XYZ file of C-alpha atoms in Angstrom:
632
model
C 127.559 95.194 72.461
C 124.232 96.471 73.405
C 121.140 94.538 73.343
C 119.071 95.583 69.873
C 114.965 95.797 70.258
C 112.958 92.989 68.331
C 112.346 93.845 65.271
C 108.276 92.246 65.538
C 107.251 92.908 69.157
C 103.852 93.645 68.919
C 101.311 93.644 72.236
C 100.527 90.380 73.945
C 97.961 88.596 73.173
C 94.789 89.316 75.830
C 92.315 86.742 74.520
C 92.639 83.334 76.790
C 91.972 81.164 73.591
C 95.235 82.652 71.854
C 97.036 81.249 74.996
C 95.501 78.060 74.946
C 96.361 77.345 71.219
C 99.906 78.590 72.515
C 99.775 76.080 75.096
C 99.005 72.923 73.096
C 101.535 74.307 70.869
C 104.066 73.601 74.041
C 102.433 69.887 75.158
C 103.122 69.017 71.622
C 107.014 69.388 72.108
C 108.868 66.194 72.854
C 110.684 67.792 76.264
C 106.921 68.332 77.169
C 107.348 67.283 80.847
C 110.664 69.082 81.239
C 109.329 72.189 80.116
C 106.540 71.700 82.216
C 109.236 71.084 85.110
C 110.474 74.446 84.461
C 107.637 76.720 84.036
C 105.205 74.689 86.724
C 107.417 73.132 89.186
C 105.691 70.324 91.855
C 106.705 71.896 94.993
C 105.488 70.360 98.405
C 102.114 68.917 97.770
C 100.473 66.344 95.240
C 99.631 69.131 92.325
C 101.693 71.264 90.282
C 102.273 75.477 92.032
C 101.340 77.206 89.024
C 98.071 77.353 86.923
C 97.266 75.330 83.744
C 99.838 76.527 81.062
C 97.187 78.542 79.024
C 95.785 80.480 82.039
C 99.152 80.655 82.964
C 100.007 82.243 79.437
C 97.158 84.338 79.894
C 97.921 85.760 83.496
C 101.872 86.701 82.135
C 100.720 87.947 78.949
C 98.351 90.615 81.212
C 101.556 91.872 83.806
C 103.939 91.789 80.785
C 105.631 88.654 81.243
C 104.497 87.135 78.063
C 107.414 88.472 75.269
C 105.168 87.253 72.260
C 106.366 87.581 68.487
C 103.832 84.786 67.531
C 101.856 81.775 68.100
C 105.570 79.626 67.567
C 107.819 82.312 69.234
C 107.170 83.718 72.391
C 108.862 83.778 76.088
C 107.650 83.577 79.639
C 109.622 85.512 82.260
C 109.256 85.176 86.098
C 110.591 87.603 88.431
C 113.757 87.105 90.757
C 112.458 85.051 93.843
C 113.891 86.992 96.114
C 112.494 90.190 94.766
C 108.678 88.512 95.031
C 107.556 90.689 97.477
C 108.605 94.154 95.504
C 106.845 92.509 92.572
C 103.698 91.234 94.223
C 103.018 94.924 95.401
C 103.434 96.501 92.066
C 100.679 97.250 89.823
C 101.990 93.862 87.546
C 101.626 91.681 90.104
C 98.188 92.835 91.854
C 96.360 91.618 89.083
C 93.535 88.893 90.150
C 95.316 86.426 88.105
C 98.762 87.578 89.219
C 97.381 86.409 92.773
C 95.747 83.048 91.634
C 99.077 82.190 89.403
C 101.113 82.471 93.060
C 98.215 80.946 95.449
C 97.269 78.029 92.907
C 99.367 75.449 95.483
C 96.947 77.022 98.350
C 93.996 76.721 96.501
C 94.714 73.430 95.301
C 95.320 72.256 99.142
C 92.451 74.123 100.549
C 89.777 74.634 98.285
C 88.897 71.016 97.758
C 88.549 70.210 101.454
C 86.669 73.535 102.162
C 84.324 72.832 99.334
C 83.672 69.695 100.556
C 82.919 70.558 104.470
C 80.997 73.267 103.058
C 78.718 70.967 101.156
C 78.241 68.743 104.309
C 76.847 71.571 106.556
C 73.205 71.646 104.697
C 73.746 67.645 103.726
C 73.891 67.556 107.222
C 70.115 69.059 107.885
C 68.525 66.648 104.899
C 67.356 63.811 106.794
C 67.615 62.328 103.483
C 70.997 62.314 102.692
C 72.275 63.401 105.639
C 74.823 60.159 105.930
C 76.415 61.634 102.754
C 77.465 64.579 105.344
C 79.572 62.055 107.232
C 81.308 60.638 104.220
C 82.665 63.886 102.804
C 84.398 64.948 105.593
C 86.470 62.151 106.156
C 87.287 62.533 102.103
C 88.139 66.239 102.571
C 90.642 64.996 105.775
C 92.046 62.351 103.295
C 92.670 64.925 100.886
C 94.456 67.570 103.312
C 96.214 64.280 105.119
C 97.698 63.315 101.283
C 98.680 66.631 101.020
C 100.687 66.611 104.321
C 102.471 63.511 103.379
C 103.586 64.039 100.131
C 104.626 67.461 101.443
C 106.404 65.879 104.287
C 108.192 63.464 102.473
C 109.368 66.102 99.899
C 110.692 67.953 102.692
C 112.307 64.524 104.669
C 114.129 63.512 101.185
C 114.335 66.203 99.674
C 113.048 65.799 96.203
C 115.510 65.895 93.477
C 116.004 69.725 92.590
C 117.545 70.440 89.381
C 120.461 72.001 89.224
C 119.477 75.074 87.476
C 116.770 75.916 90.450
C 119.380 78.676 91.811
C 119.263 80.770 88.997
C 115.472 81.727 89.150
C 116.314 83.249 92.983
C 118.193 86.386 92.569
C 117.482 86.862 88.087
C 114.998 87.656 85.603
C 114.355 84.213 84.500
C 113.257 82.707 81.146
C 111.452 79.796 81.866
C 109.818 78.705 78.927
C 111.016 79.701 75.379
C 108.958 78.621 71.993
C 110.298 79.030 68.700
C 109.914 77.389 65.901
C 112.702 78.657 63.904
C 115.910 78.430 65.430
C 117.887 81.517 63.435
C 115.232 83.464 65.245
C 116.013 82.054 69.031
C 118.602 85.122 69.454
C 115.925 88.178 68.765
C 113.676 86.144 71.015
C 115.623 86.575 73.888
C 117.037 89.755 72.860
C 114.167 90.556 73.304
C 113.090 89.093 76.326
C 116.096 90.902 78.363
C 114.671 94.029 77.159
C 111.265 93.229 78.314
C 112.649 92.053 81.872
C 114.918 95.764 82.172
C 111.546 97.602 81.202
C 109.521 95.285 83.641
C 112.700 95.724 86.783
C 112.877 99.059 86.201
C 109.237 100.197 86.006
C 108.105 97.859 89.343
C 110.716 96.781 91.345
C 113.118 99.600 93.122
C 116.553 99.333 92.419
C 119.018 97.524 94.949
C 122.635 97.697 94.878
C 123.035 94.160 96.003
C 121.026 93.180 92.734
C 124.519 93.612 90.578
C 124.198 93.803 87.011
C 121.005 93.086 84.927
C 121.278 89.722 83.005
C 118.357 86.718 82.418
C 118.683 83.394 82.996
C 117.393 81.048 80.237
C 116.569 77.629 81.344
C 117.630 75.330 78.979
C 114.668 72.425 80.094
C 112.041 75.453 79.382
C 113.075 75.493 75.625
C 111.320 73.530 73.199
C 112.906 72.020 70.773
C 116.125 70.165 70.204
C 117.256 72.818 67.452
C 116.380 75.684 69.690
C 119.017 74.404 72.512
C 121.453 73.376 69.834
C 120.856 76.903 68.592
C 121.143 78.523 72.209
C 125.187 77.542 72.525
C 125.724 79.772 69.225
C 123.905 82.748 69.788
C 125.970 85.896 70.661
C 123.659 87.023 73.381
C 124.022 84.078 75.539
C 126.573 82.530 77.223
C 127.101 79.353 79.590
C 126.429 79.372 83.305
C 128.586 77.269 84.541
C 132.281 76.002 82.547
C 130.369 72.461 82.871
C 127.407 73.152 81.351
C 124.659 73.078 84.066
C 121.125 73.942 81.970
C 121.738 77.820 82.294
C 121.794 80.131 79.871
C 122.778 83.647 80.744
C 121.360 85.912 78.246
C 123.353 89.793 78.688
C 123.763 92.982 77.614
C 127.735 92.522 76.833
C 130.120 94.429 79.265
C 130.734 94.905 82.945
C 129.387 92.076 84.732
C 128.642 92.479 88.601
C 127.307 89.303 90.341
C 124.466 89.774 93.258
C 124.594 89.323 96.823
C 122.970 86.729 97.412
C 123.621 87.320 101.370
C 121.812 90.613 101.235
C 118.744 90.065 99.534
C 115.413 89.545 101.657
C 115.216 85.609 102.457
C 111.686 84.127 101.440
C 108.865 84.452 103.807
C 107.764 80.843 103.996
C 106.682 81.270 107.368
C 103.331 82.673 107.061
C 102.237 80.133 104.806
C 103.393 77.468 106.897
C 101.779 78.784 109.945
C 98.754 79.420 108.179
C 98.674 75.516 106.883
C 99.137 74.501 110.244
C 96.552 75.833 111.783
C 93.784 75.273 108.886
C 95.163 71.596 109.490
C 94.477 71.821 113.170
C 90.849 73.064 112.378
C 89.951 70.438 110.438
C 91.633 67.909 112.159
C 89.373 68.930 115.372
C 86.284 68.535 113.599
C 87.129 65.418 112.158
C 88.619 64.162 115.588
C 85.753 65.458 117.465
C 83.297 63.880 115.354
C 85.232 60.290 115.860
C 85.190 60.615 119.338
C 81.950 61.699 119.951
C 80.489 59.004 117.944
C 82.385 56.460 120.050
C 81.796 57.940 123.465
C 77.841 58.796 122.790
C 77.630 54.982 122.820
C 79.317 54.118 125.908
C 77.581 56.665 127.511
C 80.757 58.492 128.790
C 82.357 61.510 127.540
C 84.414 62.810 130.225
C 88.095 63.297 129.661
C 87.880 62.802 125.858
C 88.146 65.553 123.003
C 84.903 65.190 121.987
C 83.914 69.007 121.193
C 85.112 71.445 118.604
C 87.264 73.296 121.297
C 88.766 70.346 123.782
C 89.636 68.422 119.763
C 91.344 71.728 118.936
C 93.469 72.410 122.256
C 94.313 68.310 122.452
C 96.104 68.546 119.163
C 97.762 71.749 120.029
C 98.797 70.197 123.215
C 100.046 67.407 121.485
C 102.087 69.557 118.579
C 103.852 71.430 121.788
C 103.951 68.111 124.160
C 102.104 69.177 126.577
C 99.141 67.598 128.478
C 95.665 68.723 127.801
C 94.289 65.756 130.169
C 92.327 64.399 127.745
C 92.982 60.913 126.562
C 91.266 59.811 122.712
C 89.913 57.000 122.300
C 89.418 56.139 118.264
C 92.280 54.796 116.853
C 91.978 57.596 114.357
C 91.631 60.282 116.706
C 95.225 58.263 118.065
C 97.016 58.459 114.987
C 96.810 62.036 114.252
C 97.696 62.629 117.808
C 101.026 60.659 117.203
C 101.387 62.771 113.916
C 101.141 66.141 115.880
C 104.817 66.017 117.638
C 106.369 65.387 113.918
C 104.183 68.605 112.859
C 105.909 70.530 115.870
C 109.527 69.844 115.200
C 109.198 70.905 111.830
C 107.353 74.078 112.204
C 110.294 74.674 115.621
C 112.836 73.865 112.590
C 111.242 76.175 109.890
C 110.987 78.924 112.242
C 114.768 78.226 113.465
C 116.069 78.343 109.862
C 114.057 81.197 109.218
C 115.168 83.142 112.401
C 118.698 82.233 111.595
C 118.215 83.319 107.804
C 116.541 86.957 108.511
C 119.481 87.547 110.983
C 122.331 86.945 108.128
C 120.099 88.442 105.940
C 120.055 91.784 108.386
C 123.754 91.649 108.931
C 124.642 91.468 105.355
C 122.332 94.845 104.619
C 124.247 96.526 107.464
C 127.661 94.987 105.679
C 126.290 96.154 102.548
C 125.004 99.803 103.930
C 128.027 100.573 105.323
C 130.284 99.674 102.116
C 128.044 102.034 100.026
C 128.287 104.973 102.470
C 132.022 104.091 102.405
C 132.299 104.200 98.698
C 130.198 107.213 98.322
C 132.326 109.273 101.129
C 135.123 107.968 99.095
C 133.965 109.201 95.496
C 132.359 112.372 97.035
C 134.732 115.431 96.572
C 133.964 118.869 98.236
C 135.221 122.345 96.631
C 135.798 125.362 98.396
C 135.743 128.159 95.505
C 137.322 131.296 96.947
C 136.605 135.206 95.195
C 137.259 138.605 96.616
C 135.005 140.859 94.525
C 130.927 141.107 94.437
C 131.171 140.568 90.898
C 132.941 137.404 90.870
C 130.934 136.188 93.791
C 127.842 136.665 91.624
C 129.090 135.439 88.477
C 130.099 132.000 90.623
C 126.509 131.620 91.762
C 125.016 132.305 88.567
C 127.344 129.780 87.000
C 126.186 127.042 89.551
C 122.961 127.824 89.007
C 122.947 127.675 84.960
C 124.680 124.160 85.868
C 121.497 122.762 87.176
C 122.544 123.341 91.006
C 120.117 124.463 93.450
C 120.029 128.244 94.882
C 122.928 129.835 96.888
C 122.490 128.946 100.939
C 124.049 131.586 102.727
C 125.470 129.919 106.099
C 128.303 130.661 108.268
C 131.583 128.402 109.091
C 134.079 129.249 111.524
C 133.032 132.731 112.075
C 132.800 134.044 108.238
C 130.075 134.154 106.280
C 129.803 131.115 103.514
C 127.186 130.132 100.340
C 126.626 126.710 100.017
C 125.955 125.597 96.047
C 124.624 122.268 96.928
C 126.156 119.612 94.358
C 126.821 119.268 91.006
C 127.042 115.438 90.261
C 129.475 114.540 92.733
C 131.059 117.330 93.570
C 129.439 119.371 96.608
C 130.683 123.524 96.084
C 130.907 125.991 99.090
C 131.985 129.377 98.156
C 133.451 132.131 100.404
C 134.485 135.493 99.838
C 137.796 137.622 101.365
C 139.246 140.706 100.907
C 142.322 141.327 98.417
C 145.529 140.556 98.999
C 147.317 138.231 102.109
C 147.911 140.066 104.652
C 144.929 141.893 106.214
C 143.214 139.741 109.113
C 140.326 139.589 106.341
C 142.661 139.300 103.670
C 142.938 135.687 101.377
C 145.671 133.866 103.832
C 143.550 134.521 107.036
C 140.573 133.520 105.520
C 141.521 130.388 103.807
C 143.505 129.060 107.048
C 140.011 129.029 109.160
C 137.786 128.587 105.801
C 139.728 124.864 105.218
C 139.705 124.248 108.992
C 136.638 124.464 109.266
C 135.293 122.958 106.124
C 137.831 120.240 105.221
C 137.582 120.978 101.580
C 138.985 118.345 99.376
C 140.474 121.398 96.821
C 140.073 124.850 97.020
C 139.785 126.942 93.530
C 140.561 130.801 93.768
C 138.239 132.627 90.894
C 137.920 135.672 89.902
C 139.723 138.476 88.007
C 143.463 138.821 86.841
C 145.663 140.993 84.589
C 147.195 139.314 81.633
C 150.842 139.195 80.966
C 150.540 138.577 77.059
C 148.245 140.824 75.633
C 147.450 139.976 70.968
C 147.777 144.007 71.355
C 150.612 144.956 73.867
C 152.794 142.377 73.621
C 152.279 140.240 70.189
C 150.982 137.416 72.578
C 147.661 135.185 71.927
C 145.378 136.690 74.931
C 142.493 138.940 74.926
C 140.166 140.094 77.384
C 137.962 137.826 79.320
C 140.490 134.650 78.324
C 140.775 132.191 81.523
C 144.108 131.640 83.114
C 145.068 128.577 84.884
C 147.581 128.510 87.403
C 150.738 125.932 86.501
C 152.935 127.468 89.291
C 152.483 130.436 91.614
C 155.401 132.395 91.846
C 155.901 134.857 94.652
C 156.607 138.492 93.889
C 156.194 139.480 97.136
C 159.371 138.302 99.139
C 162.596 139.814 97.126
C 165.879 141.666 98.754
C 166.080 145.058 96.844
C 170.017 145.741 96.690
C 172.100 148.403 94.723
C 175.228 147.076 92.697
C 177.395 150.291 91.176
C 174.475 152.835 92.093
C 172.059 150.524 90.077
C 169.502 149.011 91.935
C 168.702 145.761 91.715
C 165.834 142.736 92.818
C 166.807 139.275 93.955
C 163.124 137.287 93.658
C 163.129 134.971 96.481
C 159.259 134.438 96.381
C 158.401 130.052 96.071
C 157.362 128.905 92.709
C 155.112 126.340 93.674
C 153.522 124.003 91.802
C 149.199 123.523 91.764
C 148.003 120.351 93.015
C 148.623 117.473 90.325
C 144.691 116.083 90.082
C 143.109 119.806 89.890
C 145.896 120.759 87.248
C 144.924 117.536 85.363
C 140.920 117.982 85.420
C 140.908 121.752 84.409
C 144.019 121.082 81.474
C 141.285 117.793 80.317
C 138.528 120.227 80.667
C 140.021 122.429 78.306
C 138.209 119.733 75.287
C 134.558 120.595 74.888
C 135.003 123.760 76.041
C 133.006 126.589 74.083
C 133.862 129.302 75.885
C 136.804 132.599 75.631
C 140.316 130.694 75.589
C 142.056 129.202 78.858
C 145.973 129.534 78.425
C 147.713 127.495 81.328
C 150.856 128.966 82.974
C 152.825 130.503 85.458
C 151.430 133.180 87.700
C 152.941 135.884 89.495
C 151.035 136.934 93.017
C 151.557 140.275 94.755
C 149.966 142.533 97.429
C 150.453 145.088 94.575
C 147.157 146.005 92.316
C 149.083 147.129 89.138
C 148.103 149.982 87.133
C 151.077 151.204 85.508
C 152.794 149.936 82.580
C 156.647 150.343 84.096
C 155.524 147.916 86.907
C 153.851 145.625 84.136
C 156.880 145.795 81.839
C 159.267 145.387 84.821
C 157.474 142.046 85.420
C 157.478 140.889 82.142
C 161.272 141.367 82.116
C 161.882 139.391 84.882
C 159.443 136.685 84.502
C 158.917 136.143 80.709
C 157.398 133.144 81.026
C 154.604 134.166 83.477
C 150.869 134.540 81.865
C 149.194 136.835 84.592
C 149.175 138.381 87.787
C 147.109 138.810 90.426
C 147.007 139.696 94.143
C 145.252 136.652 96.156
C 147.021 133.246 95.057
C 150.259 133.403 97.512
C 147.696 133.465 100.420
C 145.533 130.745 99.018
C 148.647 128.201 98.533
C 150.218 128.799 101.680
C 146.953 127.629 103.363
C 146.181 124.993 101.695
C 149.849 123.645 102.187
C 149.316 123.887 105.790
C 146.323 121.964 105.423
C 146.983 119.171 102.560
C 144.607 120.569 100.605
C 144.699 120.931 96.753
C 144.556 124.168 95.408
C 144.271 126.047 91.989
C 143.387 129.155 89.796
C 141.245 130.120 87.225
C 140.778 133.744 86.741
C 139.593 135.550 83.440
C 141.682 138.410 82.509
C 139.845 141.819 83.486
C 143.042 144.453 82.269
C 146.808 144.220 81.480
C 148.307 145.814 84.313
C 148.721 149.459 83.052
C 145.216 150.746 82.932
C 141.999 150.111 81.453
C 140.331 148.490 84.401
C 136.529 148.816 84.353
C 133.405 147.269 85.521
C 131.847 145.844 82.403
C 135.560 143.978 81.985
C 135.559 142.939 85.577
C 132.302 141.184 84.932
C 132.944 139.508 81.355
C 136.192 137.995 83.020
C 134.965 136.787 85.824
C 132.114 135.471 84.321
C 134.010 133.541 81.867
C 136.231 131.993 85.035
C 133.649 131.464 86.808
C 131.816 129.439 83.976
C 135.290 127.480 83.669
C 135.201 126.750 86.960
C 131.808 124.877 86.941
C 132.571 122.967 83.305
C 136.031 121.736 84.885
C 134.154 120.497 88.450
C 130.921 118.777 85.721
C 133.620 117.550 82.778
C 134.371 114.235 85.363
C 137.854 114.441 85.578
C 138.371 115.616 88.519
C 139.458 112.422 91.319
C 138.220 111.414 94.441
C 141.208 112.521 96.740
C 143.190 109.979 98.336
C 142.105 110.029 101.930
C 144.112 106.933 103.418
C 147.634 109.117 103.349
């Protein structure tokens, strides 16, 4: 069942007061703070991560985000977590208020207090009101010091996560969905998978550890009671979990291949944390420097205490790494966030632990994961030697590889003898050689073969080229005409036979092998035989001899003895016995050129081996054709 496109998905909308009716729409629904939960989670600080829902409409409805049908039926998606960092470099996510949606918790911890301290640097210089400098900047250190604790004590217990958090990590997630009328709930999301497939595919770069493409629907994002009653009959989405957990998995039907969670890139959090830390070690100095200089001005002794910018600064690093600065403060203030630095160290030594230990499994599990894709695409790769004699059917295998969408011929050289590489054709990598006729010449097919597969490790070897039919429509009331493809069933050898004389007759004993081709190459080019447009392929026997026949007593001798053969030829003796030495699989397809007795020119020569050669290429491309099994 594939997923079908909405029938009504027009633009989103780009005006911010469309997505701030949209929004009151939402705070209207009675699961208002659960969908809020969902689509702007409190993470670890007082305020909520993401923007106000209507900029927050607005900022997804810009990068695509936004599927929106209407005012009462639309859907937000976020990005998979751990794909944030292919997503925040894409064009999508570079947008100004792509950046502000992801940095609102940063903004909302630093921008008051900087604001603040910012406004008390000219108070400062207005005799005036310069008092008012001193009261802001203990507010903006009450404001970052709030922040710390609530985000400490999230962090210590652990706030309550809910238990469909996992699924926005490693999917396409659906975290608020708005409609009104139930019976439409189904093209909504529908809908919304679509979007997400356009949305992976056009700005993140495919992974294999991803696994197949579905979206998680959180159930606490939808908002209404009939729209979740709704979401457990729809046929696009199924549960989770078998106890039913919140998620919603919204799919495309068919194959289903989990992700790795292992190999995906763990979240950065380090950066930010680092980056916290030290603004929080800035301010603190001022604000610990100002305390202490205050007291110590009116003793009238400064010495030893952190009562500049700097010595405030390097005391509470010393402090956060327990080391001594040898300065003692004296404020009870200046005291207290001296005992707080310590705590601040051991976490940030326990983040960066964690964080060391997760990059490393993360690292290993890409190497796992490398290595088990090279091993499956060794094991589905498959490389064909194609083997000719003449010019012609060299150059009608060439041109036939390269009306197949393969790259030019590469002429190399492998074990002393001259080779063109075809580059591949889907899976299937072909290297094509050329011998002399026959078996038996140091050039000849056997010879050839033997170092050829030696060399090359082939997976199967094809012999091409040109034959002479055994059951001409003319000659011998068969079904063959010239330039019809023969495929080699069995070889038979007409070579080896004890010529004898029995009452002044002579007689032949045929003691040549009738060998069978390889099972999986026999299999492909017989399947290959569908589809195909071309002159006819007839599959059967095969007779092989050092003998080029042109004379119609040899021909009809042949047919006598082997009435079951389809052709002859000179090469495919030589080619088996090679390959058998080897464990290589072997076949022929050869287009018929003549009949045996005559006839023989160059314009058939080229129409037949064009047509095999053209086989040849459709059997390798029809996808038949097995991996071989290299474990025997």
């Amino acid at each position: 069942m594939s997923a079908s496109p909405a029938p009504h998905d027009p633009s989103p909308p780009l005006d911010l007061h469309a997505c701030r009716e949209a929004a009151r729409s939402v705070r209207a629904s009675p699961y208002r703070r659960q969908v809020y939960d969902a689509v702007r989670p409190h993470e670890t600080s007082i305020h909520r991560s993401r923007l106000p829902l209507g900029p927050l409409l607005y900022a997804a409805a810009r990068d695509g985000r936004l599927v929106w049908h209407a005012a009462d039926e639309f859907a937000l998606l976020e990005p998979p977590i751990a794909r944030t960092r292919d997503w925040t470099g894409s064009d999508a996510g570079r947008t100004w208020l792509a950046r502000l949606d992801r940095s609102w918790e940063h903004v909302m911890f630093a921008g008051p207090p900087f604001l603040l301290m910012a406004l008390a640097l000219p108070i400062a210089f207005i005799p005036a009101v310069g008092r008012m400098a001193l009261l802001l900047i203990p507010i903006a250190m009450a404001w970052l010091v709030a922040q710390l604790a609530v985000g400490l004590l999230r962090l210590v217990f652990h706030h309550r996560a809910a238990p469909d958090d996992g699924a926005r990590g490693l999917h396409w997630t659906v975290t608020l969905c708005h409609v009104a009328d139930p019976a439409h709930l189904d093209r909504l999301l529908r809908a919304a998978l679509n979007r997400s497939k356009d949305l992976a595919d056009a700005h993140i770069r495919a992974d294999v550890a991803d696994g197949t493409h579905v979206v998680m629907c959180l159930e606490r994002g939808i908002t209404t009671a009939a729209a979740r009653a709704a979401a457990a009959r729809v046929s696009s989405v199924v549960q989770a979990d078998p106890v039913p957990t919140g998620v919603l998995v919204v799919r495309d039907g068919g194959h289903f291949q989990p992700p790795d969670p292992e190999a995906q890139r763990p979240l950065s959090f380090i950066p930010r944390l680092l980056t916290a830390v030290a603004l929080m070690i800035v301010v603190e100095a001022g604000f610990v420097a100002d305390r202490e200089r205050s007291a110590c001005r009116a003793a009238g002794d400064c010495a030893g205490r952190p009562a500049t910018w700097l010595d405030a600064g390097s005391w509470l690093l010393g402090r956060m790494v327990f080391q001594d600065r040898g300065l003692v403060a004296a404020t009870g203030s200046a005291q207290w966030l001296g005992f707080l630095m310590p705590v601040v160290g051991i976490v940030v030594v326990l983040c960066l632990v964690v964080a060391g230990r997760r990059h490393a499994r993360y690292l290993r599990k890409r190497r796992e994961l490398r290595y088990r894709h090279l091993r499956t695409a060794f094991a589905d790769s498959v490389r064909v030697l194609v083997l000719v004699v003449l010019d012609i059917e060299r150059d009608a295998v060439i041109q036939a590889v390269a009306q197949a969408g393969g790259p030019d011929a590469e002429p190399d050289t492998a074990g002393g003898h001259a080779i063109f590489r075809l580059g591949r054709l889907g899976k299937i990598e072909v290297i094509l050689a050329q011998s002399t006729q026959g078996t038996v010449t140091p050039a000849a097919m056997m010879p050839t073969a033997n170092r050829l597969i030696e060399k090359l490790r082939p997976d199967y070897v094809v012999l091409t080229g040109i034959c002479f039919g055994l059951w001409s429509r003319e000659l011998d009331g068969g079904d063959q005409d010239l330039g019809d493809v023969v495929v080699s069933e069995y070889v038979h050898n007409v070579d080896h036979r004890r010529v004898t004389s029995v009452d002044g007759v002579e007689q032949i004993l045929w003691r040549g092998e009738r060998v069978q081709a390889t099972r999986a190459l026999l299999s492909a080019f017989r399947a290959a035989t569908q589809g195909w447009v071309g002159p006819r392929v007839h599959v059967g026997a095969v007779l092989s001899a050092n003998v080029l026949s042109d004379s119609t007593a040899f021909r009809a001798g042949l047919r006598r003895a082997f009435p079951e053969a389809s052709a002859g030829e000179m090469e495919l003796t030589g080619l088996y016995a090679a390959a058998a030495n080897h464990g290589c699989g072997w076949i022929m397809a050869k287009g018929i050129s003549d009949w045996g007795a005559g006839g023989l020119t160059d314009d058939t020569r080229r129409t037949a081996a064009g047509a095999a050669a053209a086989f040849v290429v459709h059997a390798l491309t029809y996808g038949t054709l097995p991996p071989p099994d290299r474990d025997r």
